[in-house]
PDB file of C-alpha atoms in Angstrom:
ATOM      1  CA  UNK A1419       0.000   0.000   0.000  1.00 60.00           C
ATOM      2  CA  UNK A1420       1.448   3.335  -1.048  1.00 85.00           C
ATOM      3  CA  UNK A1421       1.352   6.213   1.405  1.00 95.00           C
ATOM      4  CA  UNK A1422       0.098   9.754   0.920  1.00 97.00           C
ATOM      5  CA  UNK A1423       2.235  12.791   0.132  1.00 98.00           C
ATOM      6  CA  UNK A1424       1.045  16.248   1.217  1.00 99.00           C
ATOM      7  CA  UNK A1425       2.805  19.590   0.758  1.00 99.00           C
ATOM      8  CA  UNK A1426       2.330  23.015   2.341  1.00 99.00           C
ATOM      9  CA  UNK A1427       3.456  25.898   0.115  1.00 98.00           C
ATOM     10  CA  UNK A1428       3.377  29.670   0.428  1.00 97.00           C
ATOM     11  CA  UNK A1429       5.460  32.781   0.947  1.00 94.00           C
ATOM     12  CA  UNK A1430       7.334  33.352   4.182  1.00 90.00           C
ATOM     13  CA  UNK A1431       5.114  34.099   7.152  1.00 90.00           C
ATOM     14  CA  UNK A1432       2.089  32.287   5.722  1.00 94.00           C
ATOM     15  CA  UNK A1433       1.979  29.860   8.649  1.00 95.00           C
ATOM     16  CA  UNK A1434       3.240  26.648   7.083  1.00 97.00           C
ATOM     17  CA  UNK A1435       5.087  25.428  10.182  1.00 96.00           C
ATOM     18  CA  UNK A1436       2.219  26.365  12.482  1.00 97.00           C
ATOM     19  CA  UNK A1437      -0.401  24.604  10.384  1.00 98.00           C
ATOM     20  CA  UNK A1438       1.834  21.571  10.015  1.00 98.00           C
ATOM     21  CA  UNK A1439       1.936  21.386  13.823  1.00 98.00           C
ATOM     22  CA  UNK A1440      -1.870  21.289  13.877  1.00 98.00           C
ATOM     23  CA  UNK A1441      -1.977  18.552  11.233  1.00 98.00           C
ATOM     24  CA  UNK A1442       0.463  16.363  13.153  1.00 97.00           C
ATOM     25  CA  UNK A1443      -1.921  16.380  16.112  1.00 97.00           C
ATOM     26  CA  UNK A1444      -5.067  15.995  14.004  1.00 98.00           C
ATOM     27  CA  UNK A1445      -4.246  13.310  11.453  1.00 97.00           C
ATOM     28  CA  UNK A1446      -3.745  10.435  13.947  1.00 95.00           C
ATOM     29  CA  UNK A1447      -7.258  11.016  15.367  1.00 96.00           C
ATOM     30  CA  UNK A1448      -8.961  12.032  12.098  1.00 96.00           C
ATOM     31  CA  UNK A1449      -9.884   8.522  11.032  1.00 95.00           C
ATOM     32  CA  UNK A1450      -8.319   9.159   7.624  1.00 96.00           C
ATOM     33  CA  UNK A1451      -5.063   7.248   8.026  1.00 95.00           C
ATOM     34  CA  UNK A1452      -5.024   3.470   7.503  1.00 94.00           C
ATOM     35  CA  UNK A1453      -4.112   1.330  10.486  1.00 92.00           C
ATOM     36  CA  UNK A1454      -0.359   0.875  10.710  1.00 92.00           C
ATOM     37  CA  UNK A1455       0.527   3.985   8.706  1.00 95.00           C
ATOM     38  CA  UNK A1456       2.856   6.462  10.353  1.00 97.00           C
ATOM     39  CA  UNK A1457       2.949  10.229   9.903  1.00 98.00           C
ATOM     40  CA  UNK A1458       6.239  11.866   8.910  1.00 98.00           C
ATOM     41  CA  UNK A1459       6.943  15.581   9.125  1.00 98.00           C
ATOM     42  CA  UNK A1460       9.749  17.045   7.046  1.00 98.00           C
ATOM     43  CA  UNK A1461      10.821  20.247   5.299  1.00 97.00           C
ATOM     44  CA  UNK A1462      12.845  21.744   2.479  1.00 97.00           C
ATOM     45  CA  UNK A1463      15.588  22.646   2.541  1.00 95.00           C
ATOM     46  CA  UNK A1464      16.922  20.573   5.427  1.00 96.00           C
ATOM     47  CA  UNK A1465      14.972  17.315   5.469  1.00 96.00           C
ATOM     48  CA  UNK A1466      18.151  15.204   5.661  1.00 97.00           C
ATOM     49  CA  UNK A1467      21.560  15.495   7.328  1.00 97.00           C
ATOM     50  CA  UNK A1468      23.034  16.684   4.045  1.00 96.00           C
ATOM     51  CA  UNK A1469      20.037  18.955   3.586  1.00 96.00           C
ATOM     52  CA  UNK A1470      20.755  20.684   6.897  1.00 96.00           C
ATOM     53  CA  UNK A1471      24.235  21.563   5.659  1.00 95.00           C
ATOM     54  CA  UNK A1472      22.781  22.855   2.387  1.00 94.00           C
ATOM     55  CA  UNK A1473      20.125  24.815   4.301  1.00 92.00           C
ATOM     56  CA  UNK A1474      22.821  26.712   6.185  1.00 89.00           C
ATOM     57  CA  UNK A1475      24.690  27.433   2.952  1.00 87.00           C
ATOM     58  CA  UNK A1476      21.513  28.705   1.302  1.00 89.00           C
ATOM     59  CA  UNK A1477      19.851  30.666   4.089  1.00 85.00           C
ATOM     60  CA  UNK A1478      22.604  31.668   6.528  1.00 79.00           C
ATOM     61  CA  UNK A1479      25.869  32.167   4.610  1.00 65.00           C
ATOM     62  CA  UNK A1480      28.795  32.861   6.915  1.00 62.00           C
ATOM     63  CA  UNK A1481      30.162  35.752   4.852  1.00 69.00           C
ATOM     64  CA  UNK A1482      29.331  37.886   1.837  1.00 71.00           C
ATOM     65  CA  UNK A1483      31.658  35.918  -0.434  1.00 75.00           C
ATOM     66  CA  UNK A1484      29.831  32.668   0.429  1.00 79.00           C
ATOM     67  CA  UNK A1485      26.452  33.914  -0.821  1.00 85.00           C
ATOM     68  CA  UNK A1486      25.535  31.615  -3.735  1.00 91.00           C
ATOM     69  CA  UNK A1487      24.947  32.997  -7.210  1.00 93.00           C
ATOM     70  CA  UNK A1488      21.446  32.456  -8.619  1.00 95.00           C
ATOM     71  CA  UNK A1489      22.359  29.348 -10.636  1.00 97.00           C
ATOM     72  CA  UNK A1490      24.371  27.908  -7.749  1.00 96.00           C
ATOM     73  CA  UNK A1491      21.396  28.532  -5.473  1.00 95.00           C
ATOM     74  CA  UNK A1492      19.099  26.669  -7.870  1.00 97.00           C
ATOM     75  CA  UNK A1493      21.417  23.662  -8.085  1.00 98.00           C
ATOM     76  CA  UNK A1494      21.823  23.509  -4.304  1.00 96.00           C
ATOM     77  CA  UNK A1495      18.042  23.449  -3.863  1.00 96.00           C
ATOM     78  CA  UNK A1496      17.805  20.707  -6.491  1.00 98.00           C
ATOM     79  CA  UNK A1497      20.509  18.708  -4.694  1.00 98.00           C
ATOM     80  CA  UNK A1498      18.671  19.084  -1.400  1.00 98.00           C
ATOM     81  CA  UNK A1499      15.452  17.833  -3.010  1.00 98.00           C
ATOM     82  CA  UNK A1500      17.108  14.864  -4.705  1.00 98.00           C
ATOM     83  CA  UNK A1501      18.573  13.694  -1.390  1.00 98.00           C
ATOM     84  CA  UNK A1502      15.297  14.368   0.420  1.00 98.00           C
ATOM     85  CA  UNK A1503      13.195  12.350  -2.009  1.00 98.00           C
ATOM     86  CA  UNK A1504      15.626   9.439  -2.238  1.00 98.00           C
ATOM     87  CA  UNK A1505      16.471   9.186   1.458  1.00 98.00           C
ATOM     88  CA  UNK A1506      13.255  10.244   3.209  1.00 98.00           C
ATOM     89  CA  UNK A1507      10.113  10.797   1.160  1.00 98.00           C
ATOM     90  CA  UNK A1508      10.015   7.894  -1.292  1.00 98.00           C
ATOM     91  CA  UNK A1509      11.040   5.206   1.250  1.00 98.00           C
ATOM     92  CA  UNK A1510       8.315   6.446   3.618  1.00 98.00           C
ATOM     93  CA  UNK A1511       5.671   6.376   0.885  1.00 98.00           C
ATOM     94  CA  UNK A1512       6.766   2.892  -0.167  1.00 97.00           C
ATOM     95  CA  UNK A1513       6.228   1.741   3.440  1.00 96.00           C
ATOM     96  CA  UNK A1514       2.690   3.089   3.322  1.00 97.00           C
ATOM     97  CA  UNK A1515       3.426   6.052   5.590  1.00 98.00           C
ATOM     98  CA  UNK A1516       2.011   9.550   5.152  1.00 98.00           C
ATOM     99  CA  UNK A1517       4.467  12.385   4.521  1.00 99.00           C
ATOM    100  CA  UNK A1518       3.818  16.099   5.053  1.00 99.00           C
ATOM    101  CA  UNK A1519       6.528  18.490   3.960  1.00 98.00           C
ATOM    102  CA  UNK A1520       6.932  22.213   4.335  1.00 98.00           C
ATOM    103  CA  UNK A1521       7.810  23.266   0.772  1.00 98.00           C
ATOM    104  CA  UNK A1522       8.544  21.135  -2.279  1.00 98.00           C
ATOM    105  CA  UNK A1523       9.239  21.715  -5.974  1.00 96.00           C
ATOM    106  CA  UNK A1524       6.732  24.564  -6.333  1.00 97.00           C
ATOM    107  CA  UNK A1525       8.878  26.750  -4.108  1.00 97.00           C
ATOM    108  CA  UNK A1526      11.888  26.299  -6.373  1.00 97.00           C
ATOM    109  CA  UNK A1527       9.949  27.501  -9.398  1.00 98.00           C
ATOM    110  CA  UNK A1528       8.486  30.427  -7.431  1.00 98.00           C
ATOM    111  CA  UNK A1529      11.745  31.629  -5.854  1.00 96.00           C
ATOM    112  CA  UNK A1530      14.381  30.710  -8.413  1.00 98.00           C
ATOM    113  CA  UNK A1531      12.166  30.945 -11.507  1.00 98.00           C
ATOM    114  CA  UNK A1532       9.917  33.920 -10.817  1.00 98.00           C
ATOM    115  CA  UNK A1533      12.064  35.554  -8.126  1.00 97.00           C
ATOM    116  CA  UNK A1534      15.542  35.125  -9.628  1.00 97.00           C
ATOM    117  CA  UNK A1535      14.377  35.099 -13.233  1.00 98.00           C
ATOM    118  CA  UNK A1536      16.018  31.784 -14.110  1.00 98.00           C
ATOM    119  CA  UNK A1537      14.751  29.742 -17.040  1.00 99.00           C
ATOM    120  CA  UNK A1538      11.480  28.021 -16.149  1.00 98.00           C
ATOM    121  CA  UNK A1539      12.019  25.108 -18.511  1.00 98.00           C
ATOM    122  CA  UNK A1540      15.394  24.391 -16.894  1.00 98.00           C
ATOM    123  CA  UNK A1541      13.825  24.467 -13.441  1.00 98.00           C
ATOM    124  CA  UNK A1542      11.029  22.111 -14.495  1.00 98.00           C
ATOM    125  CA  UNK A1543      13.640  19.751 -15.938  1.00 98.00           C
ATOM    126  CA  UNK A1544      15.626  19.814 -12.685  1.00 98.00           C
ATOM    127  CA  UNK A1545      12.401  19.189 -10.753  1.00 98.00           C
ATOM    128  CA  UNK A1546      11.860  15.993 -12.703  1.00 97.00           C
ATOM    129  CA  UNK A1547      15.452  14.866 -12.210  1.00 98.00           C
ATOM    130  CA  UNK A1548      15.566  15.675  -8.490  1.00 98.00           C
ATOM    131  CA  UNK A1549      12.211  14.082  -7.667  1.00 98.00           C
ATOM    132  CA  UNK A1550      12.281  11.212 -10.189  1.00 95.00           C
ATOM    133  CA  UNK A1551       8.924  12.707 -11.232  1.00 95.00           C
ATOM    134  CA  UNK A1552       7.378  12.258  -7.794  1.00 97.00           C
ATOM    135  CA  UNK A1553       4.298  14.479  -7.424  1.00 97.00           C
ATOM    136  CA  UNK A1554       2.372  15.346  -4.240  1.00 98.00           C
ATOM    137  CA  UNK A1555      -1.112  13.927  -3.773  1.00 97.00           C
ATOM    138  CA  UNK A1556      -2.269  17.251  -2.336  1.00 98.00           C
ATOM    139  CA  UNK A1557      -0.634  20.680  -2.169  1.00 99.00           C
ATOM    140  CA  UNK A1558      -2.110  23.304   0.142  1.00 99.00           C
ATOM    141  CA  UNK A1559      -1.177  26.838  -0.877  1.00 98.00           C
ATOM    142  CA  UNK A1560      -1.317  29.190   2.116  1.00 98.00           C
ATOM    143  CA  UNK A1561      -2.002  32.489   0.379  1.00 97.00           C
ATOM    144  CA  UNK A1562      -0.911  35.664   2.160  1.00 95.00           C
ATOM    145  CA  UNK A1563      -0.409  39.271   1.092  1.00 93.00           C
ATOM    146  CA  UNK A1564       3.102  40.695   1.047  1.00 89.00           C
ATOM    147  CA  UNK A1565       2.080  43.342   3.569  1.00 88.00           C
ATOM    148  CA  UNK A1566       0.996  40.724   6.084  1.00 89.00           C
ATOM    149  CA  UNK A1567       4.044  38.579   5.309  1.00 86.00           C
ATOM    150  CA  UNK A1568       6.346  41.510   6.049  1.00 82.00           C
ATOM    151  CA  UNK A1569       4.515  42.244   9.309  1.00 83.00           C
ATOM    152  CA  UNK A1570       4.862  38.649  10.476  1.00 82.00           C
ATOM    153  CA  UNK A1571       8.534  38.325   9.452  1.00 76.00           C
ATOM    154  CA  UNK A1572       9.962  41.441  11.090  1.00 67.00           C
ATOM    155  CA  UNK A1573      12.457  39.482  13.177  1.00 57.00           C
ATOM    156  CA  UNK A1574      14.683  36.482  12.551  1.00 52.00           C
ATOM    157  CA  UNK A1575      14.635  36.737   8.774  1.00 63.00           C
ATOM    158  CA  UNK A1576      16.963  34.547   6.717  1.00 66.00           C
ATOM    159  CA  UNK A1577      18.750  35.575   3.510  1.00 69.00           C
ATOM    160  CA  UNK A1578      15.794  34.814   1.225  1.00 72.00           C
ATOM    161  CA  UNK A1579      13.256  36.479   3.527  1.00 67.00           C
ATOM    162  CA  UNK A1580      15.453  39.608   3.554  1.00 70.00           C
ATOM    163  CA  UNK A1581      15.287  40.109  -0.215  1.00 79.00           C
ATOM    164  CA  UNK A1582      13.679  43.312  -1.493  1.00 81.00           C
ATOM    165  CA  UNK A1583       9.994  43.880  -2.169  1.00 87.00           C
ATOM    166  CA  UNK A1584      10.374  43.507  -5.946  1.00 92.00           C
ATOM    167  CA  UNK A1585      11.851  40.017  -5.558  1.00 92.00           C
ATOM    168  CA  UNK A1586       9.181  38.969  -3.068  1.00 91.00           C
ATOM    169  CA  UNK A1587       6.425  40.371  -5.290  1.00 94.00           C
ATOM    170  CA  UNK A1588       7.638  38.201  -8.157  1.00 97.00           C
ATOM    171  CA  UNK A1589       7.730  35.187  -5.860  1.00 96.00           C
ATOM    172  CA  UNK A1590       4.175  35.837  -4.685  1.00 96.00           C
ATOM    173  CA  UNK A1591       3.008  36.081  -8.295  1.00 97.00           C
ATOM    174  CA  UNK A1592       4.833  32.839  -8.962  1.00 98.00           C
ATOM    175  CA  UNK A1593       2.943  31.004  -6.247  1.00 98.00           C
ATOM    176  CA  UNK A1594      -0.330  32.320  -7.654  1.00 97.00           C
ATOM    177  CA  UNK A1595       0.480  31.212 -11.204  1.00 98.00           C
ATOM    178  CA  UNK A1596       1.871  27.827 -10.164  1.00 98.00           C
ATOM    179  CA  UNK A1597      -1.039  27.154  -7.844  1.00 98.00           C
ATOM    180  CA  UNK A1598      -3.558  27.666 -10.630  1.00 97.00           C
ATOM    181  CA  UNK A1599      -1.510  25.643 -13.107  1.00 97.00           C
ATOM    182  CA  UNK A1600      -1.019  22.668 -10.774  1.00 97.00           C
ATOM    183  CA  UNK A1601      -4.412  22.631  -9.118  1.00 97.00           C
ATOM    184  CA  UNK A1602      -3.231  23.526  -5.627  1.00 98.00           C
ATOM    185  CA  UNK A1603      -5.860  24.035  -2.938  1.00 98.00           C
ATOM    186  CA  UNK A1604      -5.821  27.702  -1.933  1.00 98.00           C
ATOM    187  CA  UNK A1605      -6.189  28.544   1.754  1.00 98.00           C
ATOM    188  CA  UNK A1606      -6.626  32.145   2.946  1.00 97.00           C
ATOM    189  CA  UNK A1607      -3.704  32.374   5.360  1.00 97.00           C
ATOM    190  CA  UNK A1608      -4.600  35.901   6.519  1.00 95.00           C
ATOM    191  CA  UNK A1609      -7.371  34.575   8.761  1.00 94.00           C
ATOM    192  CA  UNK A1610      -6.899  33.672  12.412  1.00 95.00           C
ATOM    193  CA  UNK A1611      -4.724  30.623  13.072  1.00 96.00           C
ATOM    194  CA  UNK A1612      -7.661  28.554  14.327  1.00 98.00           C
ATOM    195  CA  UNK A1613      -9.775  29.520  11.315  1.00 98.00           C
ATOM    196  CA  UNK A1614      -7.038  28.518   8.877  1.00 98.00           C
ATOM    197  CA  UNK A1615      -6.557  25.233  10.714  1.00 98.00           C
ATOM    198  CA  UNK A1616     -10.276  24.449  10.611  1.00 98.00           C
ATOM    199  CA  UNK A1617     -10.460  25.196   6.886  1.00 98.00           C
ATOM    200  CA  UNK A1618      -7.476  22.961   6.147  1.00 98.00           C
ATOM    201  CA  UNK A1619      -8.975  20.080   8.122  1.00 98.00           C
ATOM    202  CA  UNK A1620     -12.326  20.453   6.365  1.00 98.00           C
ATOM    203  CA  UNK A1621     -10.680  20.440   2.950  1.00 98.00           C
ATOM    204  CA  UNK A1622      -8.448  17.475   3.709  1.00 98.00           C
ATOM    205  CA  UNK A1623     -11.282  15.432   5.190  1.00 97.00           C
ATOM    206  CA  UNK A1624     -13.349  16.080   2.077  1.00 97.00           C
ATOM    207  CA  UNK A1625     -10.570  15.154  -0.341  1.00 96.00           C
ATOM    208  CA  UNK A1626      -9.030  12.214   1.510  1.00 95.00           C
ATOM    209  CA  UNK A1627     -12.249  10.494   2.540  1.00 90.00           C
ATOM    210  CA  UNK A1628     -13.393   9.991  -1.054  1.00 78.00           C
TER     211      UNK A1628
END
C-alpha cells in the first residue's frame, strides 16, 4: 500500500510550520489514516543530514563571499530535493506512511524561476530529475499578502526572507500562477490561526475520505 504525500506551500510568514503542527496532532485522530501507517513531518531545505548543511549554505551564509549565485542557489536546492526524495520521502511512501513536507518543488519555481528570473524550462527539468517525477497527492497553498508577510517576518529573517519587495512580489506572483496551473488548494492564510486550521482540516477530510 502506497502512502500519501502532502505539501504546504506559500510565501514566508504564511503559517506553514504552524499549520503543520496542527496537522500532526489531528491526522492520527482524524480517522483518515489506515491502520499501521505512520505520519512523517519534514521540510525543504533541510529534510536530511546533508540537507541541513545545504540549508545553512543557502539561508545563513557565513560571509558575503559565500552567498551563492542564482544558478548555484538553484542547483543547491535541487541537490537538497534529490537527497530528500531518495532518502526520506520515497522510502516512507513505499512503506505506506504519510508524509507532510513544508515546501517542495513549487517553491523552487516560485523563488528561483519567478524571483531570480532563471529559465522556467530548466527548473522544471531539474524538478523531474531531483524528484524522479514524484508528485504530491495534495498541495495546500497558504495564500498571504506581502504586507501581512512583512509584518509577520519582522524578526529572525533569513537571507531569502530579507530580499527586497520587488523580488518577493515576483515570488508571490509565482505562487499564484503555479497554484492555478497545478491545481493547488488555496487557503486564505490571513485569517486567524484557528480559522485557517479548521479550513485545512475540512478540505483534507473532504478530499481524503473519497
